[in-house]
PDB file of C-alpha atoms in Angstrom:
ATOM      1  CA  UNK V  21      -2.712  23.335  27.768  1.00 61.00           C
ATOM      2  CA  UNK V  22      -4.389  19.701  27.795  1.00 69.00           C
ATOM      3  CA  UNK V  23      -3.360  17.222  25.369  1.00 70.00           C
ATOM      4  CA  UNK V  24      -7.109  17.531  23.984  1.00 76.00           C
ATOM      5  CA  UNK V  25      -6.168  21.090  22.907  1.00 73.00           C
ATOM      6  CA  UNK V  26      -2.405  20.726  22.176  1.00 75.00           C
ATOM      7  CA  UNK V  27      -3.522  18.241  19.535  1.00 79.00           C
ATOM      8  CA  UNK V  28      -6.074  20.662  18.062  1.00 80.00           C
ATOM      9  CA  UNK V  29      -3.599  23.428  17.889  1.00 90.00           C
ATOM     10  CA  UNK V  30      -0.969  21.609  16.348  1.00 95.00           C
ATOM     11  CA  UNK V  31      -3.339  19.979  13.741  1.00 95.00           C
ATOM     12  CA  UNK V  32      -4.722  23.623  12.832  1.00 96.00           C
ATOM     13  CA  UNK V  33      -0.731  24.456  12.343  1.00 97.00           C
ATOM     14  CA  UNK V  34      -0.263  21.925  10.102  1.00 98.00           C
ATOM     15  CA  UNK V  35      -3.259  22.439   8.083  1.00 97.00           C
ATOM     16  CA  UNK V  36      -2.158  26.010   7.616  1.00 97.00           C
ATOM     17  CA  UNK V  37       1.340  25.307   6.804  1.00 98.00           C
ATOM     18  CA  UNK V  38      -0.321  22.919   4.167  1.00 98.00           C
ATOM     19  CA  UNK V  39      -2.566  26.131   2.725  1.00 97.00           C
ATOM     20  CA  UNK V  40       0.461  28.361   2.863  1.00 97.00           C
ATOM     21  CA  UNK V  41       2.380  26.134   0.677  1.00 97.00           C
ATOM     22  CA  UNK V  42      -0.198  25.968  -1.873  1.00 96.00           C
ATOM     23  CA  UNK V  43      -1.204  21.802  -1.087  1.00 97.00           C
ATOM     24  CA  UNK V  44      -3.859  20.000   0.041  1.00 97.00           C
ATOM     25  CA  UNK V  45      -2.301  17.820   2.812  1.00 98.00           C
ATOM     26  CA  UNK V  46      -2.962  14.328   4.527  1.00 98.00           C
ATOM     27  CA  UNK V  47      -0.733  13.486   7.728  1.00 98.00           C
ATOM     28  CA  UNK V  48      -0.268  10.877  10.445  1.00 98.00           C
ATOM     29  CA  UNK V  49       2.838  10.734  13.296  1.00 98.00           C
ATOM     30  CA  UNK V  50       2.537   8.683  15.782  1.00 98.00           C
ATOM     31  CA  UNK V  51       4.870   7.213  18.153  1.00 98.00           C
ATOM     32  CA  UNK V  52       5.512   3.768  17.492  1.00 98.00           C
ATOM     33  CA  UNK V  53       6.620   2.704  21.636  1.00 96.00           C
ATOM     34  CA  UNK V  54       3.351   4.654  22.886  1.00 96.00           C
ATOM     35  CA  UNK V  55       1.019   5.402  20.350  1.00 97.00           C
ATOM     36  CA  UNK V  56       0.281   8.690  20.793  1.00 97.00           C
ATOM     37  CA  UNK V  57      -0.687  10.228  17.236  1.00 97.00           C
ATOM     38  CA  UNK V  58      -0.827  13.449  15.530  1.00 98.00           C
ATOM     39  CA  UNK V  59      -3.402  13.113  12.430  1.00 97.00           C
ATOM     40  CA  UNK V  60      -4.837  15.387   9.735  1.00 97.00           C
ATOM     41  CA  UNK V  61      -6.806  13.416   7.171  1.00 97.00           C
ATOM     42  CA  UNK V  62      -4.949  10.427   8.406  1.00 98.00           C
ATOM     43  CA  UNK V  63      -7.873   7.914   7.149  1.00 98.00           C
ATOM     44  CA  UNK V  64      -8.488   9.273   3.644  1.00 98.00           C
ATOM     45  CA  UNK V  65      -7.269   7.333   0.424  1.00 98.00           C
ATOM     46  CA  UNK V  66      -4.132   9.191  -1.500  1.00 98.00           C
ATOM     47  CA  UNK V  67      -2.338   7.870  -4.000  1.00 98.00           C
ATOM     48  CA  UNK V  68       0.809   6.003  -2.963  1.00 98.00           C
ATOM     49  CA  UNK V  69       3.157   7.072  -6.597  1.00 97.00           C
ATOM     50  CA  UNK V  70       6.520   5.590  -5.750  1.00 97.00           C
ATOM     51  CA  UNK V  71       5.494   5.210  -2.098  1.00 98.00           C
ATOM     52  CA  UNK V  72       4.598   1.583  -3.321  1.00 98.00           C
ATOM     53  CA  UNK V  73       7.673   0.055  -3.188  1.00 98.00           C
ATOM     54  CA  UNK V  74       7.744  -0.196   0.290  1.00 98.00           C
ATOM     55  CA  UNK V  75       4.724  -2.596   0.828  1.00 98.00           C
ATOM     56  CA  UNK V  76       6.656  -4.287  -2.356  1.00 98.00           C
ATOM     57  CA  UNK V  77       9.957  -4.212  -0.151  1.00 98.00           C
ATOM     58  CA  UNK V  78       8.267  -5.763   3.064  1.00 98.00           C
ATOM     59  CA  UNK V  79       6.775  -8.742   0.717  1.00 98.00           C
ATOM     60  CA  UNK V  80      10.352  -9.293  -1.089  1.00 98.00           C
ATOM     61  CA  UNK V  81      11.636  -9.723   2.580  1.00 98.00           C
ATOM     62  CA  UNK V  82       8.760 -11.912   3.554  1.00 98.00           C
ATOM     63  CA  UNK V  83       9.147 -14.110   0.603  1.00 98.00           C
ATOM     64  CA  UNK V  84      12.825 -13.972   1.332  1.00 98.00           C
ATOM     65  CA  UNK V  85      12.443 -15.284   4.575  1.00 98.00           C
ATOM     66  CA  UNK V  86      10.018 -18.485   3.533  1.00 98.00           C
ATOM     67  CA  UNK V  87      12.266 -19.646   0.806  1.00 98.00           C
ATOM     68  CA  UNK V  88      10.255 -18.084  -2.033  1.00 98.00           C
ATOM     69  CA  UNK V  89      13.022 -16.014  -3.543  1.00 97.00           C
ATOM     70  CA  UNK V  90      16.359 -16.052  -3.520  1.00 98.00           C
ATOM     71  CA  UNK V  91      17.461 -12.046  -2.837  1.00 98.00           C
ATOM     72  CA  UNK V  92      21.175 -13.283  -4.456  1.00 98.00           C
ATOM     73  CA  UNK V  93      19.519 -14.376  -7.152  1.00 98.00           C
ATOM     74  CA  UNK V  94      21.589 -12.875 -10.747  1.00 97.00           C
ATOM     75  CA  UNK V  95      19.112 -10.793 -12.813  1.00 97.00           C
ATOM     76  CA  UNK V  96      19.702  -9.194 -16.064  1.00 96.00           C
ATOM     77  CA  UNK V  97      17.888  -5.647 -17.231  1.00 95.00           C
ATOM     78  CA  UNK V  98      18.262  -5.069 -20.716  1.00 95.00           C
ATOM     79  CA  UNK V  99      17.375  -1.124 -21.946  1.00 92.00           C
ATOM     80  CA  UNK V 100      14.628  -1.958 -24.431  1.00 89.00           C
ATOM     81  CA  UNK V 101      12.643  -3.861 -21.868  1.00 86.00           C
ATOM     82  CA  UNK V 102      12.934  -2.111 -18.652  1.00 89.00           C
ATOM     83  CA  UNK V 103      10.894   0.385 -17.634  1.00 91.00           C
ATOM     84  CA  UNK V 104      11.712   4.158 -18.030  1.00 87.00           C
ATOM     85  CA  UNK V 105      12.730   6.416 -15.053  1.00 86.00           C
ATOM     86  CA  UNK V 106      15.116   9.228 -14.368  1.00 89.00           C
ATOM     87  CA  UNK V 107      17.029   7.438 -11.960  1.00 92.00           C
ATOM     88  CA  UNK V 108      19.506   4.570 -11.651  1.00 93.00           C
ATOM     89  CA  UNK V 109      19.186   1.252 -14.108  1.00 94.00           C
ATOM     90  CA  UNK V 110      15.764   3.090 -15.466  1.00 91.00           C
ATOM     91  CA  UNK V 111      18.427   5.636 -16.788  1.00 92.00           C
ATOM     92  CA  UNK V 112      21.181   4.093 -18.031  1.00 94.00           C
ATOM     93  CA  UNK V 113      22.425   2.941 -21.703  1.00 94.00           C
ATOM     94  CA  UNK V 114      23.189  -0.712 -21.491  1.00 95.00           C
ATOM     95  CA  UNK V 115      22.755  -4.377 -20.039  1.00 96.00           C
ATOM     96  CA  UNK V 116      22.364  -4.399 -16.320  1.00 96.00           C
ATOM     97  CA  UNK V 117      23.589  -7.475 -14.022  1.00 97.00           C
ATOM     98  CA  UNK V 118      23.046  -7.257 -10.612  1.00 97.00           C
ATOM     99  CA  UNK V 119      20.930  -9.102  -7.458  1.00 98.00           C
ATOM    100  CA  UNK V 120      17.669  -9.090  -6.719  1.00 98.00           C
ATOM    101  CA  UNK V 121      18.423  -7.315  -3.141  1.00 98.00           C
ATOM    102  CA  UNK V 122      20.728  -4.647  -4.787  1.00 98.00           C
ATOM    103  CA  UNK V 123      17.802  -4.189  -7.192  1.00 98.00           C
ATOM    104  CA  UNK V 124      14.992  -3.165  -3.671  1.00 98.00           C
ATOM    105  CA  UNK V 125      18.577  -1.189  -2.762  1.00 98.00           C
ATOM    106  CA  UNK V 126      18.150   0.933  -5.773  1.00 98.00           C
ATOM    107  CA  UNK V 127      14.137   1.014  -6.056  1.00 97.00           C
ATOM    108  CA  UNK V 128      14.171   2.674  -2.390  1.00 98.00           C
ATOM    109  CA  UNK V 129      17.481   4.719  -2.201  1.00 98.00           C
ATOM    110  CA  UNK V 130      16.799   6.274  -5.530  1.00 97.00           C
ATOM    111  CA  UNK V 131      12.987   5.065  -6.450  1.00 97.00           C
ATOM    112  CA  UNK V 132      14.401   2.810  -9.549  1.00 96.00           C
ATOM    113  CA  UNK V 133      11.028   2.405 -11.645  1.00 95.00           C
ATOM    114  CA  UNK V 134      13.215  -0.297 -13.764  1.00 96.00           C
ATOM    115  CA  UNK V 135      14.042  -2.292  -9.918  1.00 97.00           C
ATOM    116  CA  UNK V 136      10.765  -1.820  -9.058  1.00 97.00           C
ATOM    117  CA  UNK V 137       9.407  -3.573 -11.559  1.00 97.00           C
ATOM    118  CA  UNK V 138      11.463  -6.084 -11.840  1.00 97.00           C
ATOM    119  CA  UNK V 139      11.248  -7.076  -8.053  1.00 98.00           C
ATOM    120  CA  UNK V 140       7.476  -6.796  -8.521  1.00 98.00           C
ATOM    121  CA  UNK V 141       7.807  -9.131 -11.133  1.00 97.00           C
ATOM    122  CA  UNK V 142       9.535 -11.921  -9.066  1.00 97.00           C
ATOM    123  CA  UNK V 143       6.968 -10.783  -6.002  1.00 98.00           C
ATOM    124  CA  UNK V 144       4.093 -10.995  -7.881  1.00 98.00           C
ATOM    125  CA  UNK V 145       1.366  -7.794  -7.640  1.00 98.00           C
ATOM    126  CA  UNK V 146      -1.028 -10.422  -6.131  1.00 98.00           C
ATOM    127  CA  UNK V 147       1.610 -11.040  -2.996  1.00 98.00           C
ATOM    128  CA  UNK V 148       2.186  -7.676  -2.526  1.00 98.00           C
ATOM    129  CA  UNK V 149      -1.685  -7.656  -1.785  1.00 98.00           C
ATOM    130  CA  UNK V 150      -1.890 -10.403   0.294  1.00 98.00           C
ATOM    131  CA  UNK V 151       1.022  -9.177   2.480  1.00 98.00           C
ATOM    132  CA  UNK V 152      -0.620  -5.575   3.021  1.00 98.00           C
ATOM    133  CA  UNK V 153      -4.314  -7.437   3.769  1.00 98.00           C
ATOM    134  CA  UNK V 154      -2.384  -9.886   6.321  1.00 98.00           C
ATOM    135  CA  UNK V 155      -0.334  -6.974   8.238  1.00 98.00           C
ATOM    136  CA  UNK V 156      -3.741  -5.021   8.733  1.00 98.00           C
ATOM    137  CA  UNK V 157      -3.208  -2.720   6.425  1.00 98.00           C
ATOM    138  CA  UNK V 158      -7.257  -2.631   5.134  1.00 97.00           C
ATOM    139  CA  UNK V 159      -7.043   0.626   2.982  1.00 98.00           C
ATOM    140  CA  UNK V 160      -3.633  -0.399   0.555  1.00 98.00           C
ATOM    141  CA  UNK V 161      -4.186  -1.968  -2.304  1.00 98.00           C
ATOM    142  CA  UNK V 162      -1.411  -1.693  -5.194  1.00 98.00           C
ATOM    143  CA  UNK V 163      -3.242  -1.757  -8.610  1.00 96.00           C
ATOM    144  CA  UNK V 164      -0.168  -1.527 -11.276  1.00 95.00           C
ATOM    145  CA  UNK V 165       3.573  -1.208 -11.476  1.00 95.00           C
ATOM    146  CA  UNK V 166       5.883   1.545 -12.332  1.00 93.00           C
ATOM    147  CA  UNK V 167       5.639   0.685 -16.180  1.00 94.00           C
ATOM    148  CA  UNK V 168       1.907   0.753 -16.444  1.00 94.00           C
ATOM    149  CA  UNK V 169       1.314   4.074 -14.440  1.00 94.00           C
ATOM    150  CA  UNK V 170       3.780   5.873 -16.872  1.00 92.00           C
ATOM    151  CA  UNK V 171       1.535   4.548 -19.534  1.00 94.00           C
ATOM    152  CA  UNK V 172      -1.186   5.365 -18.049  1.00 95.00           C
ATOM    153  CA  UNK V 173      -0.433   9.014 -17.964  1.00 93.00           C
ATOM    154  CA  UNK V 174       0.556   9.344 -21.512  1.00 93.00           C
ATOM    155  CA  UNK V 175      -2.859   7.352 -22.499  1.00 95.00           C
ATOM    156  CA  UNK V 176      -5.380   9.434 -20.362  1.00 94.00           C
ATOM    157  CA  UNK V 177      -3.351  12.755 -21.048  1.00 93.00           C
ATOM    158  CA  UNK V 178      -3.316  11.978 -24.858  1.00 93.00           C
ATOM    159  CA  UNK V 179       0.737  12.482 -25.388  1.00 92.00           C
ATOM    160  CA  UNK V 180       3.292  10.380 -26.462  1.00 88.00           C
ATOM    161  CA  UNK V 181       6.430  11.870 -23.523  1.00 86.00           C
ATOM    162  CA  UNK V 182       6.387  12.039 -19.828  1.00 84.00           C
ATOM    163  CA  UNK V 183       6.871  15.904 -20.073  1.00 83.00           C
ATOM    164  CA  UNK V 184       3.636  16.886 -22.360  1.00 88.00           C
ATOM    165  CA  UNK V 185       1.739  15.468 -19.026  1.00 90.00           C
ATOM    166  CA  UNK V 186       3.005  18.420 -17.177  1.00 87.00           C
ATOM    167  CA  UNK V 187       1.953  20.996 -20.233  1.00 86.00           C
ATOM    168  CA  UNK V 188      -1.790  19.244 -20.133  1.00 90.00           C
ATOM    169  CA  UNK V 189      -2.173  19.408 -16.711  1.00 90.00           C
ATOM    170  CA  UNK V 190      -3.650  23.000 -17.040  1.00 87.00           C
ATOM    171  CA  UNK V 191      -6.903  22.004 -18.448  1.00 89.00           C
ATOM    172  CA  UNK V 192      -9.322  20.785 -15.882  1.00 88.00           C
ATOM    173  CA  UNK V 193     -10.457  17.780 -17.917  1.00 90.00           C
ATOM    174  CA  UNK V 194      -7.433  16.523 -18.904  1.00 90.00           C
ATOM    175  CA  UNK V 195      -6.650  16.395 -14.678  1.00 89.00           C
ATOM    176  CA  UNK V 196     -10.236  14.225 -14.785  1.00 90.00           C
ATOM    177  CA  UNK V 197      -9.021  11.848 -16.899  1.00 94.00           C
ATOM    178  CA  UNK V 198      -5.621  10.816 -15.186  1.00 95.00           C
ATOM    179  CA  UNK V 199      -6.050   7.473 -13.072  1.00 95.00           C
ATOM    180  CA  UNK V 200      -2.561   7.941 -12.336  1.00 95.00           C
ATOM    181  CA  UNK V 201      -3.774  11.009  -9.864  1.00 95.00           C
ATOM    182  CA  UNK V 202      -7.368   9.532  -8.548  1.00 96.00           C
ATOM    183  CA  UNK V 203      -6.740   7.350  -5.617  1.00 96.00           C
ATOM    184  CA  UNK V 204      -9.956   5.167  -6.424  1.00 95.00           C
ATOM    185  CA  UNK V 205      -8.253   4.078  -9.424  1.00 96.00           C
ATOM    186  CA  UNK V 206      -4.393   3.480  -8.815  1.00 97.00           C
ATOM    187  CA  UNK V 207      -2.116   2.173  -5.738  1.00 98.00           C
ATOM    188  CA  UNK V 208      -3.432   4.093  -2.917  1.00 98.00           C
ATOM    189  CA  UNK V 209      -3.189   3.803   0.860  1.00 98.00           C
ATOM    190  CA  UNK V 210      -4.040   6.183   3.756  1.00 98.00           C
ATOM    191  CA  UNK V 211      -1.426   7.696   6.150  1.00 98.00           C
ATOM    192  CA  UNK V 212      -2.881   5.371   9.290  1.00 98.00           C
ATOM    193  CA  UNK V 213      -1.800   2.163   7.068  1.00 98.00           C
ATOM    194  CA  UNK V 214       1.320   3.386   6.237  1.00 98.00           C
ATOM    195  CA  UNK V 215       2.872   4.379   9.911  1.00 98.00           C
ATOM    196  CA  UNK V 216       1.217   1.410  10.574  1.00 98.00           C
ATOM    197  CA  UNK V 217       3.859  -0.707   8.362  1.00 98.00           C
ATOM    198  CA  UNK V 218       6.563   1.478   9.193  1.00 98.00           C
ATOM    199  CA  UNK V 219       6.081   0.799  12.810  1.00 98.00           C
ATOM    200  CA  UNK V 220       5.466  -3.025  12.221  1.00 98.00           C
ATOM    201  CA  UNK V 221       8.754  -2.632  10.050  1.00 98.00           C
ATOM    202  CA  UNK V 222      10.739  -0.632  12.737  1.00 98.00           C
ATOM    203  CA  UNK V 223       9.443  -3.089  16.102  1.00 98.00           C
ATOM    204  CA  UNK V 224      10.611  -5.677  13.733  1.00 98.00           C
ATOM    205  CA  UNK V 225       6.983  -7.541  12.785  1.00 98.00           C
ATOM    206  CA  UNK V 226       6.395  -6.639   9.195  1.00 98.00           C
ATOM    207  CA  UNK V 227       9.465  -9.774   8.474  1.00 98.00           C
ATOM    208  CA  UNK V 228      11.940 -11.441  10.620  1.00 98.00           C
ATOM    209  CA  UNK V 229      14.151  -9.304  12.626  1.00 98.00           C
ATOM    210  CA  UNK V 230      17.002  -9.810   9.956  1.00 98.00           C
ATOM    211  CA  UNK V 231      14.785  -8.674   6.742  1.00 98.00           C
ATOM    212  CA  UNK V 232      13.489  -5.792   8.962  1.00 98.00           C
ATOM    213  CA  UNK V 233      16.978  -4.403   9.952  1.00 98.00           C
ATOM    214  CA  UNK V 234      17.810  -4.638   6.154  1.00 98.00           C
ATOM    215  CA  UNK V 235      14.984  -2.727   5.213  1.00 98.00           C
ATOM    216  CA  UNK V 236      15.433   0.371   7.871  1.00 98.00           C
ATOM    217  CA  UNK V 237      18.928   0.474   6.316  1.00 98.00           C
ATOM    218  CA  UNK V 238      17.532   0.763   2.815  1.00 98.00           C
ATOM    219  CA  UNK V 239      15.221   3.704   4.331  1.00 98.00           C
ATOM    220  CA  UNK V 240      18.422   5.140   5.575  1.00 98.00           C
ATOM    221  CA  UNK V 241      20.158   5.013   2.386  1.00 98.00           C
ATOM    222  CA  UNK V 242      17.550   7.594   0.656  1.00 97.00           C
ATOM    223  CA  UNK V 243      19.457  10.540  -1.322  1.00 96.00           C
ATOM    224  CA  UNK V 244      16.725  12.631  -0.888  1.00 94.00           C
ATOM    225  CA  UNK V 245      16.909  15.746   1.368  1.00 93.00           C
ATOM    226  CA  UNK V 246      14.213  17.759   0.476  1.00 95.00           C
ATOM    227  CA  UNK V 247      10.992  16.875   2.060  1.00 98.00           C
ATOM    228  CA  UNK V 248      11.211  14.777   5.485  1.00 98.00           C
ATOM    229  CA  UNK V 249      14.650  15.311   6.129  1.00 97.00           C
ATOM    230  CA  UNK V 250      14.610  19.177   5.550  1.00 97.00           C
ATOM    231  CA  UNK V 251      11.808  19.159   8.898  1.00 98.00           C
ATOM    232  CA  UNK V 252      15.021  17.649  10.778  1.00 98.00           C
ATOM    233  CA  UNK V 253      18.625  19.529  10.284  1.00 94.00           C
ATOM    234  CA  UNK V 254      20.184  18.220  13.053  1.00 94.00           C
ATOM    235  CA  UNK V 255      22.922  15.955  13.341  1.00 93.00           C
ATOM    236  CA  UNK V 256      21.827  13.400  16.235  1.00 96.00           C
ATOM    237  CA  UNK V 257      18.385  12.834  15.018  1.00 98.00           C
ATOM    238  CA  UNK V 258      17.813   9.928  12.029  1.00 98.00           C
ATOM    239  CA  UNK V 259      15.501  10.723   9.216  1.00 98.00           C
ATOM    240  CA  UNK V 260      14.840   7.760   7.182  1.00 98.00           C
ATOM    241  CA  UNK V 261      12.357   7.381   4.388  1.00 98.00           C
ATOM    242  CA  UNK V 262      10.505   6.954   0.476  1.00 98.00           C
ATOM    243  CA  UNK V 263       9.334   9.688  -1.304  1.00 98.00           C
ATOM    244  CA  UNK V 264       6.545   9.087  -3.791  1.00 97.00           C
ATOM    245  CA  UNK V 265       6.108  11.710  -6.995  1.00 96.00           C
ATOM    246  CA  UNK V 266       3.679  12.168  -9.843  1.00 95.00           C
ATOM    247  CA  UNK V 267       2.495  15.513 -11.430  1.00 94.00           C
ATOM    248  CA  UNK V 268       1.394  17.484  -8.605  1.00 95.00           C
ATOM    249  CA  UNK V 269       1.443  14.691  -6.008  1.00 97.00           C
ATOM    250  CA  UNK V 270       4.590  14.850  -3.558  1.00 98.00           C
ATOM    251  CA  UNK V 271       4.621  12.490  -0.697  1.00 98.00           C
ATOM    252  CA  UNK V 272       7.408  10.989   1.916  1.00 98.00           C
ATOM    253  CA  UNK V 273       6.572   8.549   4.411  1.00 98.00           C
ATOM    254  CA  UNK V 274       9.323   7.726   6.969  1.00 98.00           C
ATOM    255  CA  UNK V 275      10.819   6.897  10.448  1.00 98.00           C
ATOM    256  CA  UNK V 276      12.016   9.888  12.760  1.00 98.00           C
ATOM    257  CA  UNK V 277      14.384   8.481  15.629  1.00 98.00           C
ATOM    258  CA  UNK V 278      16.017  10.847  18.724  1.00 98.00           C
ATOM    259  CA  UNK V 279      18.649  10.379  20.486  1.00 97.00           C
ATOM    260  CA  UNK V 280      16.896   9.091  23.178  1.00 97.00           C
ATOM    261  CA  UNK V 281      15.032   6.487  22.229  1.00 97.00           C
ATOM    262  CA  UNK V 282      12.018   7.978  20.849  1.00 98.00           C
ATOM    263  CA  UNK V 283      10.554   7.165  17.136  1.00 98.00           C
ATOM    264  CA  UNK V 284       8.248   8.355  15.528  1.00 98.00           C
ATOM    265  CA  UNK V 285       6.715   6.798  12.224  1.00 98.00           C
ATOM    266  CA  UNK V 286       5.683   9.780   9.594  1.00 98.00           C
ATOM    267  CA  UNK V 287       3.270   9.641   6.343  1.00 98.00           C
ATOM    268  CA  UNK V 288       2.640  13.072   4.715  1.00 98.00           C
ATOM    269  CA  UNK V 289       0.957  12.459   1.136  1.00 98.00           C
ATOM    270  CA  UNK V 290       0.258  16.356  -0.669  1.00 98.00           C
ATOM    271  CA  UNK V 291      -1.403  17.441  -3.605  1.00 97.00           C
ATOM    272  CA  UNK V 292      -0.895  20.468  -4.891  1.00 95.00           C
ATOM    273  CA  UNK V 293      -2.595  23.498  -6.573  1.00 85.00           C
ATOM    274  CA  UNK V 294      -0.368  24.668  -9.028  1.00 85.00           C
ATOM    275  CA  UNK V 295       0.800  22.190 -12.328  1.00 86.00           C
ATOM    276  CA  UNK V 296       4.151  23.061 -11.794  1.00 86.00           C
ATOM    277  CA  UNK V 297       6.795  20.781 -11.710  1.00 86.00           C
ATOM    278  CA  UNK V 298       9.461  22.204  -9.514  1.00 89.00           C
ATOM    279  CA  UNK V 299       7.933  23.770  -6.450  1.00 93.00           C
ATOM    280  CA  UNK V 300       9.995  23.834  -3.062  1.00 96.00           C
ATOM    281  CA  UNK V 301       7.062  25.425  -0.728  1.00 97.00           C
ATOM    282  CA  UNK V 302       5.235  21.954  -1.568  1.00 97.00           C
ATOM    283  CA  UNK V 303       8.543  19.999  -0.999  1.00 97.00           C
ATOM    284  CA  UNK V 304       9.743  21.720   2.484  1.00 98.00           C
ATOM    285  CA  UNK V 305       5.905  21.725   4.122  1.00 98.00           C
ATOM    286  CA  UNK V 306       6.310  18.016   4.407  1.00 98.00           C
ATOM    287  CA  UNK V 307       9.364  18.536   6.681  1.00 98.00           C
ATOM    288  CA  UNK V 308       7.573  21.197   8.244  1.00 98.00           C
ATOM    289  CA  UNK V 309       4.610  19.529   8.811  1.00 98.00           C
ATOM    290  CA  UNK V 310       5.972  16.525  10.363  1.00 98.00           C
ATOM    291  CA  UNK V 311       8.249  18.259  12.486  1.00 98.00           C
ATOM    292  CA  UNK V 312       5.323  19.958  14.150  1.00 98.00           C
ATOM    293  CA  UNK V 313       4.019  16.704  14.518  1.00 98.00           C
ATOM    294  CA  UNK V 314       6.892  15.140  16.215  1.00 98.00           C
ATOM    295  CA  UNK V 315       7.443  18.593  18.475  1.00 97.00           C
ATOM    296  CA  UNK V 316       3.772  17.793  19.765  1.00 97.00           C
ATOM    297  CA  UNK V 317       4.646  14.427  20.653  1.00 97.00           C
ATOM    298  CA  UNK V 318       7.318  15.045  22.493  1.00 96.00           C
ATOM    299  CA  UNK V 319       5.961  17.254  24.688  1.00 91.00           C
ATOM    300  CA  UNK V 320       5.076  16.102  27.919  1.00 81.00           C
TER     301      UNK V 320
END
């Protein structure tokens, strides 16, 4: 088979893994030492969710690296003024200390909205721009933190708690109105721009060598298991990654790395069908779906 036609018969694989699963799916793997690609929808706009905070990460790093910031720098997150989140400081009862650094440690390990925000804070929205514009990355733009896309949904769905969203989500027009969801009006990328920074991040050009290596081990560090990493059970290849989540949005983007020596960057961003909050199918095709990516490329 030519390489012409192996590409068009893994693409239509994917694309029917994606229908089977009950999503609408946008993918891009490509191999960061040759370039060789695997793409399905790889150039249309999606909305980034929690995927964000890794732009925000490479911009703490740069910032880092010019003197800007200090990443040892003591913060303090009090509960009534951080912003809500089921994980880490977002979730917990009282004062807070820790350092900037261990703050993008907790925003990308376990997608802290509270970290997040704070580092964004320090960053400044307007850098995090600037940074994604400088490393070619034409089709990112992050329009609002973690704090004002949870109010966001509770405004344009008309409830006062994060769970009524999901109970709303049924009626057509209430979907309309959520800018949260549209990527025309919230942080939104394209899979192309994002292997692009993971690449950049992985050949060690999105910061300094030093700030790069201490972001791959952040990427490393992610508890979750159950999208990319699920495409890879094996015990010599690396998974690492972000996931991004909103009501039916479910995205990882992430590095793949083999034993020997290949490395492939991955951005799978899905939407799916069905308002339903827990649903695995939509969870595992995004392993799926980049493993038959990365099988493809590794084919001679």
């Amino acid at each position: 088979m030519s390489e012409t036609n192996q590409v068009v018969d893994v693409r239509a694989r994917i694309e029917a893994e994606f229908q089977s699963a009950g999503v609408t799916g946008f993918l891009h793997v490509v191999d960061m030492d040759t370039g060789r690609e695997i793409a399905a929808g790889a150039d249309e706009p999606v909305v980034l969710a929690s995927v964000f905070k890794v732009p925000l990460l490479v911009a703490f790093h740069r910032q880092a690296a010019d003197g800007l910031l200090d990443p040892a720098e003591q913060v303090t997150l009090r509960p009534d003024d951080r912003t809500a989140g089921p994980t880490g400081v977002s979730a917990l009862l009282d004062d807070v200390r820790m350092s900037l650094r261990d703050l993008t440690c907790l925003m990308i390990t376990v997608s802290d909205n509270a970290a997040a925000d704070l580092v964004l804070d320090r960053v400044g929205l307007d850098a995090v721009n600037a940074t994604a514009a400088a490393l070619g990355l034409r089709d990112t733009v992050i329009e609002v933190d973690g704090r004002g896309l949870h109010e966001s949904l509770l405004t344009d769905a008309g409830v006062s708690d994060f769970a009524e969203v999901w109970a709303r989500l049924d009626d057509p027009a209430v979907r309309a109105r959520l800018r949260a969801l549209d990527p025309l009006r919230t942080s939104r990328s394209t899979p192309r721009d994002m292997t692009r920074l993971l690449s950049m991040i992985w050949r060690d050009e999105a910061a300094p060598p030093d700030g790069c290596a201490a972001m791959r081990r952040l990427f490393g560090l992610q508890v979750w298991p159950h999208r990319l990493s699920s495409g890879f059970p094996y015990d010599d290849v690396v998974v690492s990654g972000k996931t991004g989540t909103l009501p039916t949005v479910r995205n990882e983007v992430g590095a793949v790395e083999y034993p020997d020596g290949g490395r492939y960057a991955v951005a799978v961003f899905t939407r799916s069908l069905l308002p339903i909050a827990v649903l695995p199918q939509a969870d595992a095709v995004i392993g799926t779906a980049a493993r038959l990516a990365v099988e493809s490329l590794r084919r001679p």
